[in-house]
Every structure is written in C-alpha cells, then in structure tokens.
Amino acid sequence: MTHQDTTHAHSSANPSLEKGSPSDRSYDMHQGAALRSTSHPLTPSNLFTYNLLISLFPPLANITPGGHPLDSTQPAFPVYHRRFANPAPLGLSAFALTTFVLSLVNVGAHGVTTPNVVVGLALFYGGLCQLLAGMWEFAVGNTFGATAFSSYGGFWMSFALVISPWSGIPGSYTVAAEFDHAIGFFLFGWFIFTFMMFIASLRSSVALSGVFFFLTITFLLLGISYFVPTHPGIATAGGVLGLLTAFNAWYVAAAGLLTPDTSYFVLPVGNMSKRD
C-alpha cells in the first residue's frame, strides 16, 4: 500500500483527519493513547507522523481525536469527541418561568389563587427540561449545576404531582390543616437544601448567589405560610420574593447566552471565583 493509500485509509476511518480539517492530537507513547492538544494544525509532516504511529502502535487506531475508545459498531454514526453546549441557560430559564407563574399565583395577581395552572409548566419545562439540563451538566463536569438543576427539576415534578387533583394526594387528607402542614414540611426541606446551595454558590458570582439567596427566603416564607394560613401576607411576601428569584434567574440565563462570541454586549454577573 502506498503512503497516499495509507493516508486515505486512516482519513476515512477518522473523519477528523480529512484534508483541511484541524488535528488537535498529541501522543503519549507510554499509555498508547491520543491526548488532546490545540497547538498542532494538520500538515503533511505531522500527518505522516500520525500514520507512522498508527503502524507502530495499533491501539492508537482505536482512539478518537478526543482520546475516547472508537466504536465502529454503527458505521453510519461515527464516534467523535463531542463538545457539549452550555446547559445552564436552559436550566435557569426553565426554573425562572415556572417560578414566575407560581409566584404570580402566590401574590394573587388578578385574583388568581389556584395554582393548578402551573402543573403543565412544572412537569415539562421546570421539571423535565431542567432535569435534562442537570444531566447535561453532569456530562460537562459541573457538579454544582448538575446538583442544582437535577434537584429543582425533581422539585417541580413532585410539586406538580402533589397539587394535581388527579394524583389523589390532596384528597387523601381528610383534615385540611394536616395537608397544609404536610406541604409546609415539604417546603422546609427545600429551604434547607436551597440554603446549602446558597453557601456552595458563594464563590461563583453575585448574580448566581442572588438566585439562591432569594430562593432560600422564598421557601422559608412559603413554608411558614402553610403553618399560619390566617396570615395571608406571609404567602404574598413569599410570592414577591419568588418573583425576584425568577427575574434574577432569567438575568443569569441571559448572561450565559450573551457571550462575546454570540452577542454585541455581555451582562455583568459579579465574578466571585477564586483568583490567583
């Protein structure tokens, strides 16, 4: 086989090595793996080196450009080193919109006090979409985002189930006060978790910490309101804090979307991360 045929064979097996595409590969000879590097564009010289390494170290032929095992079981769907998009704006937007609608109900906007309208949002946008954002945060290696989005996605799904008449949960309580106290327990549990997330967010940004700060107070006030239903002002205050939480979350989501590469301007978030 000629050098040209060899080059063509390996280019076909590895689409990232076709002519004109960048090669970001360097080699660890001791581990027999291809490691990611961004400083070596594809040239005839390093392409020849790659082909030589493939012939000398056959295991390299089973490694993707990102250092992942090459799976050839589905030829129509080649395996690449995939780059994940930022899932945070989706998770924050899903959380913000669902919180916004429920908070309007909590403040009694236009006389609406029954929260059933939020069930659809809580199940599919605030619930499912936010849960998916959490799973994608796991994939990109963000433990904080994965924990937050997955947890609050679960919160909205469970809350939708609790307040839905078809779930049978509200009707299973024969005493209204008992159901109210049970909801209070539910919200106090989320108050504790959210306070923990607030502490964990203190080295991120002012904007993101603000989301958890307002949300912590929101859960506390709403939890108290279910124990003292004779003081509707507490629930109203919780609704107001919920609205602040929603707008804050939307702001952080917008800051994640308006990057220097995609926007003419960026939004300040007040970076509090550790600096050298």
Short mmCIF file of N, CA, C and O in Angstrom, two decimals, residues 10 13-17 23-28 31-36 50 53-54 57-72 78-81:
data_model
loop_
_atom_site.label_atom_id
_atom_site.label_comp_id
_atom_site.label_asym_id
_atom_site.label_seq_id
_atom_site.Cartn_x
_atom_site.Cartn_y
_atom_site.Cartn_z
N HIS A 10 -6.70 5.95 6.65
CA HIS A 10 -6.84 6.44 8.01
C HIS A 10 -7.73 7.67 8.06
O HIS A 10 -8.39 7.92 9.04
N ALA A 13 -11.29 6.33 8.18
CA ALA A 13 -11.65 5.75 9.48
C ALA A 13 -11.79 6.83 10.54
O ALA A 13 -12.50 6.67 11.50
N ASN A 14 -11.10 7.94 10.34
CA ASN A 14 -11.11 9.01 11.32
C ASN A 14 -11.47 10.31 10.63
O ASN A 14 -10.62 10.98 10.07
N PRO A 15 -12.77 10.70 10.58
CA PRO A 15 -13.18 11.86 9.80
C PRO A 15 -12.47 13.13 10.21
O PRO A 15 -12.36 14.06 9.42
N SER A 16 -12.01 13.22 11.45
CA SER A 16 -11.35 14.44 11.89
C SER A 16 -10.00 14.64 11.23
O SER A 16 -9.41 15.70 11.33
N LEU A 17 -9.50 13.62 10.49
CA LEU A 17 -8.20 13.74 9.86
C LEU A 17 -8.29 13.97 8.36
O LEU A 17 -7.32 13.87 7.64
N SER A 23 -6.15 19.01 13.21
CA SER A 23 -5.80 17.86 14.04
C SER A 23 -5.29 18.39 15.37
O SER A 23 -4.37 19.19 15.40
N ASP A 24 -5.94 17.99 16.45
CA ASP A 24 -5.54 18.50 17.76
C ASP A 24 -5.00 17.37 18.61
O ASP A 24 -5.32 17.23 19.77
N ARG A 25 -4.15 16.55 17.99
CA ARG A 25 -3.70 15.34 18.66
C ARG A 25 -2.22 15.41 18.99
O ARG A 25 -1.41 15.86 18.21
N SER A 26 -1.91 15.00 20.19
CA SER A 26 -0.52 14.70 20.55
C SER A 26 -0.52 13.31 21.13
O SER A 26 -1.57 12.74 21.37
N TYR A 27 0.63 12.73 21.36
CA TYR A 27 0.67 11.31 21.67
C TYR A 27 1.45 11.03 22.94
O TYR A 27 2.52 11.58 23.17
N ASP A 28 0.85 10.19 23.76
CA ASP A 28 1.51 9.70 24.95
C ASP A 28 2.00 8.29 24.64
O ASP A 28 1.23 7.34 24.62
N GLN A 31 1.33 5.45 27.39
CA GLN A 31 -0.02 4.95 27.61
C GLN A 31 -0.68 4.48 26.32
O GLN A 31 -1.75 3.90 26.36
N GLY A 32 -0.06 4.76 25.20
CA GLY A 32 -0.64 4.34 23.92
C GLY A 32 -1.97 4.99 23.66
O GLY A 32 -2.88 4.35 23.17
N ALA A 33 -2.12 6.29 24.01
CA ALA A 33 -3.39 6.98 23.85
C ALA A 33 -3.16 8.32 23.18
O ALA A 33 -2.08 8.89 23.25
N ALA A 34 -4.20 8.80 22.51
CA ALA A 34 -4.12 10.10 21.86
C ALA A 34 -4.66 11.15 22.81
O ALA A 34 -5.79 11.04 23.25
N LEU A 35 -3.86 12.13 23.12
CA LEU A 35 -4.27 13.15 24.06
C LEU A 35 -4.55 14.45 23.32
O LEU A 35 -3.92 14.75 22.30
N ARG A 36 -5.49 15.22 23.89
CA ARG A 36 -5.93 16.42 23.21
C ARG A 36 -4.90 17.55 23.31
O ARG A 36 -4.36 17.81 24.36
N TYR A 50 1.53 10.79 12.24
CA TYR A 50 0.35 10.08 12.76
C TYR A 50 0.26 8.70 12.12
O TYR A 50 0.05 7.69 12.80
N LEU A 53 2.81 6.41 13.54
CA LEU A 53 2.46 5.97 14.89
C LEU A 53 1.36 4.91 14.86
O LEU A 53 1.37 3.97 15.65
N ILE A 54 0.42 5.06 13.94
CA ILE A 54 -0.65 4.06 13.81
C ILE A 54 -0.07 2.70 13.46
O ILE A 54 -0.48 1.66 13.98
N PHE A 57 2.01 1.57 16.62
CA PHE A 57 1.20 1.36 17.83
C PHE A 57 -0.26 1.18 17.42
O PHE A 57 -1.05 2.13 17.44
N PRO A 58 -0.66 -0.03 17.03
CA PRO A 58 -2.02 -0.28 16.55
C PRO A 58 -3.12 0.19 17.50
O PRO A 58 -4.19 0.59 17.03
N PRO A 59 -2.95 0.18 18.85
CA PRO A 59 -4.05 0.65 19.71
C PRO A 59 -4.49 2.08 19.42
O PRO A 59 -5.61 2.44 19.70
N LEU A 60 -3.57 2.90 18.84
CA LEU A 60 -3.95 4.27 18.54
C LEU A 60 -5.05 4.34 17.50
O LEU A 60 -5.79 5.31 17.43
N ALA A 61 -5.18 3.30 16.67
CA ALA A 61 -6.21 3.31 15.65
C ALA A 61 -7.59 3.18 16.26
O ALA A 61 -8.59 3.44 15.59
N ASN A 62 -7.68 2.78 17.52
CA ASN A 62 -8.98 2.61 18.18
C ASN A 62 -9.29 3.74 19.15
O ASN A 62 -10.10 3.59 20.06
N ILE A 63 -8.64 4.89 18.93
CA ILE A 63 -8.84 6.04 19.80
C ILE A 63 -9.35 7.20 18.97
O ILE A 63 -8.84 7.47 17.89
N THR A 64 -10.39 7.89 19.46
CA THR A 64 -10.90 9.06 18.76
C THR A 64 -9.98 10.25 19.01
O THR A 64 -9.12 10.19 19.88
N PRO A 65 -10.15 11.35 18.26
CA PRO A 65 -9.30 12.52 18.49
C PRO A 65 -9.37 13.04 19.91
O PRO A 65 -8.47 13.71 20.38
N GLY A 66 -10.48 12.75 20.62
CA GLY A 66 -10.59 13.21 21.99
C GLY A 66 -10.06 12.23 23.01
O GLY A 66 -10.16 12.45 24.21
N GLY A 67 -9.49 11.09 22.54
CA GLY A 67 -8.96 10.11 23.46
C GLY A 67 -9.99 9.11 23.93
O GLY A 67 -9.76 8.40 24.90
N HIS A 68 -11.15 9.05 23.26
CA HIS A 68 -12.19 8.11 23.64
C HIS A 68 -12.06 6.82 22.83
O HIS A 68 -11.58 6.85 21.69
N PRO A 69 -12.52 5.70 23.36
CA PRO A 69 -12.49 4.45 22.58
C PRO A 69 -13.33 4.59 21.32
O PRO A 69 -14.45 5.12 21.36
N LEU A 70 -12.81 4.13 20.22
CA LEU A 70 -13.52 4.22 18.95
C LEU A 70 -14.52 3.08 18.82
O LEU A 70 -14.16 1.91 18.93
N ASP A 71 -15.79 3.44 18.62
CA ASP A 71 -16.86 2.46 18.46
C ASP A 71 -17.27 2.41 17.00
O ASP A 71 -17.81 3.37 16.46
N SER A 72 -17.01 1.29 16.33
CA SER A 72 -17.33 1.15 14.91
C SER A 72 -18.52 0.23 14.67
O SER A 72 -18.71 -0.26 13.57
N PRO A 78 -20.46 7.70 13.11
CA PRO A 78 -19.10 7.65 13.66
C PRO A 78 -19.00 8.37 14.99
O PRO A 78 -19.75 9.30 15.28
N VAL A 79 -18.06 7.93 15.81
CA VAL A 79 -17.86 8.50 17.13
C VAL A 79 -16.85 9.63 17.05
O VAL A 79 -15.74 9.44 16.56
N TYR A 80 -17.24 10.80 17.52
CA TYR A 80 -16.35 11.94 17.56
C TYR A 80 -16.13 12.35 19.01
O TYR A 80 -16.83 11.89 19.91
N HIS A 81 -15.17 13.24 19.20
CA HIS A 81 -15.01 13.85 20.52
C HIS A 81 -15.99 15.02 20.57
O HIS A 81 -15.71 16.11 20.11
#
